[in-house]
């Protein structure tokens, strides 16, 4: 069960070191490979230093759709790779809503990350308005269709279903809602890219995941892990979430 922590714009390099040193101590009895952290870009070097040889995965929260050039303020996948990152988040809802990222851009980034052997976690999800007007599946289908366009069925990635209305709001989706959407995503993947692709592509749930709600969500067969924002900023709750998935 993957537990990925999206730290967003939190955790300086110093705070990253302190957090990860503490995490390493707490992971001695747990499978470190199941943990992934996404520090802000400026703290990635600190993460690399702290996590080298531990098995804990780490990566960037975002990447440019270009490798290099006149793109002020962007982050290059080549630089992520040189530093040793194994993962990159693509299409997080905050990137989509605050920085106007489109499905086409998501697709360009995805193809670039895959070409560099960095495993992408592609995020999709509907807004409250879209859910309330009955458009959830249509929205997700479009995000998947355009976002995963021209992807080969043997390419390895992770998907994260994050309903926008559940992110940072304390409003977690119900187990029924998560199960329904994850099953929908799985059948969509079977249809578009084949059963093997669907089988090998983990689907994480994200949106107000906490130790108090993670157990019942982890018990769903269609949930392969979590993308955790707020609760990943505290070592105890981050590790506790993983532990609840083991008992689920
Ligand atoms: P949250 O964030 O856990 O704070 O809701 C999840 C995310 O944005 O990935």
Coordinates of C-alpha atoms and ligand atoms in Angstrom, one line a residue:
X1 CA 0.0 0.0 0.0
X2 CA 1.7 3.2 -1.2
X3 CA 1.7 6.2 1.1
X4 CA 2.8 9.3 -0.9
X5 CA 3.2 12.6 0.9
X6 CA 2.6 15.8 -1.1
X7 CA 4.1 18.5 1.0
X8 CA 3.0 21.3 -1.4
X9 CA 4.6 24.7 -0.4
X10 CA 5.7 23.5 3.0
X11 CA 9.0 22.2 4.4
X12 CA 12.2 24.2 4.0
X13 CA 15.5 22.2 3.3
X14 CA 16.2 22.2 7.0
X15 CA 12.7 21.1 7.9
X16 CA 12.9 18.4 5.3
X17 CA 16.1 17.0 6.8
X18 CA 14.6 17.0 10.3
X19 CA 11.4 15.3 9.1
X20 CA 13.2 12.7 7.1
X21 CA 15.7 11.8 9.8
X22 CA 12.7 11.2 12.1
X23 CA 10.8 9.3 9.4
X24 CA 13.8 7.0 8.9
X25 CA 13.8 6.1 12.6
X26 CA 10.1 5.3 12.5
X27 CA 10.5 3.2 9.4
X28 CA 12.9 0.6 10.8
X29 CA 10.1 -1.9 11.1
X30 CA 8.1 -0.9 8.1
X31 CA 8.6 -1.3 4.3
X32 CA 10.3 1.9 3.3
X33 CA 9.6 1.3 -0.4
X34 CA 6.0 2.0 0.3
X35 CA 6.7 5.6 1.3
X36 CA 7.2 8.4 -1.2
X37 CA 7.6 12.1 -0.4
X38 CA 7.2 15.1 -2.6
X39 CA 9.1 18.1 -1.1
X40 CA 9.0 21.5 -2.7
X41 CA 11.7 21.8 -5.4
X42 CA 14.2 23.8 -3.2
X43 CA 14.1 21.0 -0.6
X44 CA 14.8 18.1 -3.0
X45 CA 18.5 18.1 -2.5
X46 CA 18.0 17.8 1.2
X47 CA 15.6 14.9 0.6
X48 CA 18.1 13.2 -1.7
X49 CA 20.8 13.4 1.0
X50 CA 18.6 12.2 3.8
X51 CA 17.0 9.3 1.8
X52 CA 19.9 8.0 -0.1
X53 CA 20.0 4.2 0.4
X54 CA 16.9 4.0 2.5
X55 CA 14.4 2.8 -0.1
X56 CA 12.0 5.7 0.6
X57 CA 11.0 7.2 -2.7
X58 CA 11.0 10.9 -3.5
X59 CA 10.3 13.2 -6.4
X60 CA 9.1 16.6 -7.7
X61 CA 5.7 18.1 -7.2
X62 CA 5.8 19.4 -10.8
X63 CA 7.9 19.4 -13.9
X64 CA 8.1 21.5 -17.1
X65 CA 7.0 20.1 -20.4
X66 CA 10.4 21.1 -21.8
X67 CA 13.8 19.8 -20.8
X68 CA 15.6 23.1 -20.9
X69 CA 15.6 26.6 -22.4
X70 CA 14.0 29.9 -21.7
X71 CA 11.3 28.8 -19.2
X72 CA 11.9 31.0 -16.1
X73 CA 10.8 29.4 -12.9
X74 CA 10.2 26.0 -14.2
X75 CA 11.8 22.7 -13.1
X76 CA 13.5 20.3 -15.5
X77 CA 12.9 16.6 -15.5
X78 CA 16.6 16.2 -16.4
X79 CA 17.6 18.0 -13.2
X80 CA 15.2 15.8 -11.2
X81 CA 16.8 12.8 -12.7
X82 CA 20.3 14.0 -12.1
X83 CA 19.5 14.5 -8.5
X84 CA 18.1 10.9 -8.3
X85 CA 14.4 11.5 -8.1
X86 CA 12.3 8.4 -9.0
X87 CA 8.9 10.1 -9.1
X88 CA 7.1 13.2 -10.3
X89 CA 3.6 14.4 -9.6
X90 CA 1.8 15.6 -12.7
X91 CA -1.5 17.4 -13.0
X92 CA -2.3 18.0 -9.4
X93 CA -5.5 19.9 -9.1
X94 CA -3.7 22.9 -7.6
X95 CA -1.6 23.0 -10.8
X96 CA -4.7 22.7 -12.9
X97 CA -6.8 25.3 -11.1
X98 CA -4.2 27.9 -9.9
X99 CA -1.7 27.6 -12.8
X100 CA -4.2 26.7 -15.6
X101 CA -2.6 23.4 -16.6
X102 CA -4.6 21.6 -19.2
X103 CA -4.9 17.9 -20.0
X104 CA -2.8 18.5 -23.1
X105 CA 0.0 19.9 -20.9
X106 CA -0.4 17.0 -18.5
X107 CA 0.0 14.7 -21.5
X108 CA 3.2 16.4 -22.7
X109 CA 4.7 16.2 -19.2
X110 CA 3.7 12.6 -18.8
X111 CA 5.3 11.6 -22.0
X112 CA 8.5 13.4 -21.2
X113 CA 8.7 11.9 -17.7
X114 CA 8.1 8.4 -19.1
X115 CA 10.9 9.0 -21.7
X116 CA 13.3 9.7 -18.8
X117 CA 12.2 6.7 -16.7
X118 CA 10.8 8.8 -13.9
X119 CA 7.6 7.3 -12.6
X120 CA 4.7 9.8 -12.9
X121 CA 1.8 10.0 -10.5
X122 CA -0.9 11.5 -12.6
X123 CA -3.7 13.2 -10.7
X124 CA -7.2 13.5 -11.8
X125 CA -10.4 14.6 -10.0
X126 CA -13.7 16.4 -10.3
X127 CA -14.8 19.7 -8.7
X128 CA -17.8 19.8 -6.4
X129 CA -19.8 21.6 -9.1
X130 CA -19.0 18.8 -11.5
X131 CA -20.0 16.1 -9.0
X132 CA -23.2 17.8 -8.1
X133 CA -24.2 18.2 -11.7
X134 CA -23.6 14.5 -12.3
X135 CA -20.5 15.0 -14.5
X136 CA -17.9 13.1 -12.4
X137 CA -17.4 10.2 -14.8
X138 CA -17.4 12.4 -17.9
X139 CA -14.8 14.7 -16.4
X140 CA -12.5 11.8 -15.3
X141 CA -12.9 10.1 -18.7
X142 CA -11.8 13.3 -20.4
X143 CA -8.9 13.8 -18.1
X144 CA -7.7 10.2 -18.7
X145 CA -8.4 10.2 -22.4
X146 CA -6.4 13.5 -23.1
X147 CA -3.9 13.1 -20.2
X148 CA -2.9 9.6 -21.2
X149 CA -3.1 10.1 -25.0
X150 CA -0.6 8.1 -27.0
X151 CA 0.8 6.3 -24.0
X152 CA 2.0 2.8 -24.6
X153 CA 0.3 0.1 -22.6
X154 CA 3.6 -1.2 -21.2
X155 CA 4.5 2.1 -19.6
X156 CA 4.5 2.3 -15.9
X157 CA 2.8 5.0 -14.0
X158 CA 0.6 5.6 -11.0
X159 CA -2.8 7.4 -11.0
X160 CA -4.2 9.4 -8.1
X161 CA -7.9 10.1 -7.9
X162 CA -8.3 13.3 -5.9
X163 CA -11.8 14.8 -5.8
X164 CA -11.0 18.6 -5.8
X165 CA -13.7 19.1 -3.1
X166 CA -12.0 16.7 -0.8
X167 CA -8.5 18.3 -1.0
X168 CA -7.6 20.2 2.1
X169 CA -11.2 20.6 3.1
X170 CA -11.5 17.8 5.7
X171 CA -14.3 16.4 3.6
X172 CA -13.2 12.9 2.6
X173 CA -15.0 11.0 -0.1
X174 CA -17.1 8.1 1.2
X175 CA -16.0 4.5 0.6
X176 CA -18.9 4.1 -1.8
X177 CA -17.8 7.2 -3.8
X178 CA -14.2 6.1 -3.9
X179 CA -15.0 2.5 -4.9
X180 CA -17.3 3.6 -7.6
X181 CA -14.8 6.0 -9.1
X182 CA -11.8 3.7 -8.8
X183 CA -13.8 0.9 -10.5
X184 CA -14.8 3.3 -13.2
X185 CA -11.1 4.3 -13.7
X186 CA -10.1 0.7 -13.9
X187 CA -12.6 -0.3 -16.5
X188 CA -11.7 2.9 -18.5
X189 CA -8.1 1.8 -18.4
X190 CA -9.0 -1.8 -19.5
X191 CA -10.9 -0.3 -22.4
X192 CA -8.3 2.2 -23.5
X193 CA -5.0 0.5 -22.7
X194 CA -5.8 -3.1 -21.9
X195 CA -6.2 -5.4 -18.9
X196 CA -2.5 -5.7 -18.3
X197 CA -2.0 -1.9 -18.1
X198 CA -5.0 -1.6 -15.7
X199 CA -3.6 -4.4 -13.6
X200 CA -0.1 -2.9 -13.3
X201 CA -1.2 0.7 -12.7
X202 CA -1.8 1.5 -9.0
X203 CA -4.6 3.9 -8.2
X204 CA -4.2 6.1 -5.1
X205 CA -6.9 8.0 -3.4
X206 CA -6.2 11.6 -2.2
X207 CA -8.2 14.2 -0.4
X208 CA -8.2 14.7 3.4
X209 CA -6.8 11.3 4.1
X210 CA -6.0 11.0 7.8
X211 CA -5.3 8.1 10.2
X212 CA -8.9 8.3 11.3
X213 CA -10.3 7.6 7.8
X214 CA -7.5 5.7 6.0
X215 CA -8.4 2.2 7.3
X216 CA -11.8 1.9 5.7
X217 CA -10.5 3.4 2.5
X218 CA -7.5 1.1 2.4
X219 CA -9.8 -1.9 2.9
X220 CA -11.3 -1.3 -0.6
X221 CA -9.8 -3.6 -3.1
X222 CA -9.6 -0.8 -5.7
X223 CA -7.4 1.5 -3.5
X224 CA -3.7 0.8 -3.9
X225 CA -2.5 3.6 -1.6
X226 CA -2.9 7.3 -0.8
X227 CA -1.7 10.7 -1.8
X228 CA -1.6 12.6 1.4
X229 CA -1.3 16.4 1.8
X230 CA -1.9 17.9 5.2
X231 CA -1.5 14.6 7.2
X232 CA 1.9 13.9 5.6
X233 CA 3.4 17.0 7.2
X234 CA 3.5 15.3 10.5
X235 CA 5.8 12.2 10.8
X236 CA 3.4 10.5 13.3
X237 CA 0.3 10.8 11.2
X238 CA 2.1 9.9 8.0
X239 CA 3.4 6.7 9.4
X240 CA 0.1 6.0 11.3
X241 CA -1.8 6.2 8.0
X242 CA 0.5 3.4 6.6
X243 CA -0.1 1.3 9.7
X244 CA -3.9 1.5 9.4
X245 CA -3.6 0.2 5.8
X246 CA -1.8 -2.9 7.1
X247 CA -4.5 -3.7 9.5
X248 CA -7.2 -3.0 6.9
Ligands
LIG1 P1 -5.0 16.9 1.6 O1 -4.2 17.0 0.2 O2 -4.6 15.5 2.1 O3 -4.4 18.0 2.5 O4 -6.4 17.0 1.3 C1 -4.1 16.0 -0.8 C2 -3.4 16.5 -2.0 O5 -3.6 17.6 -2.4 O6 -2.7 15.7 -2.6

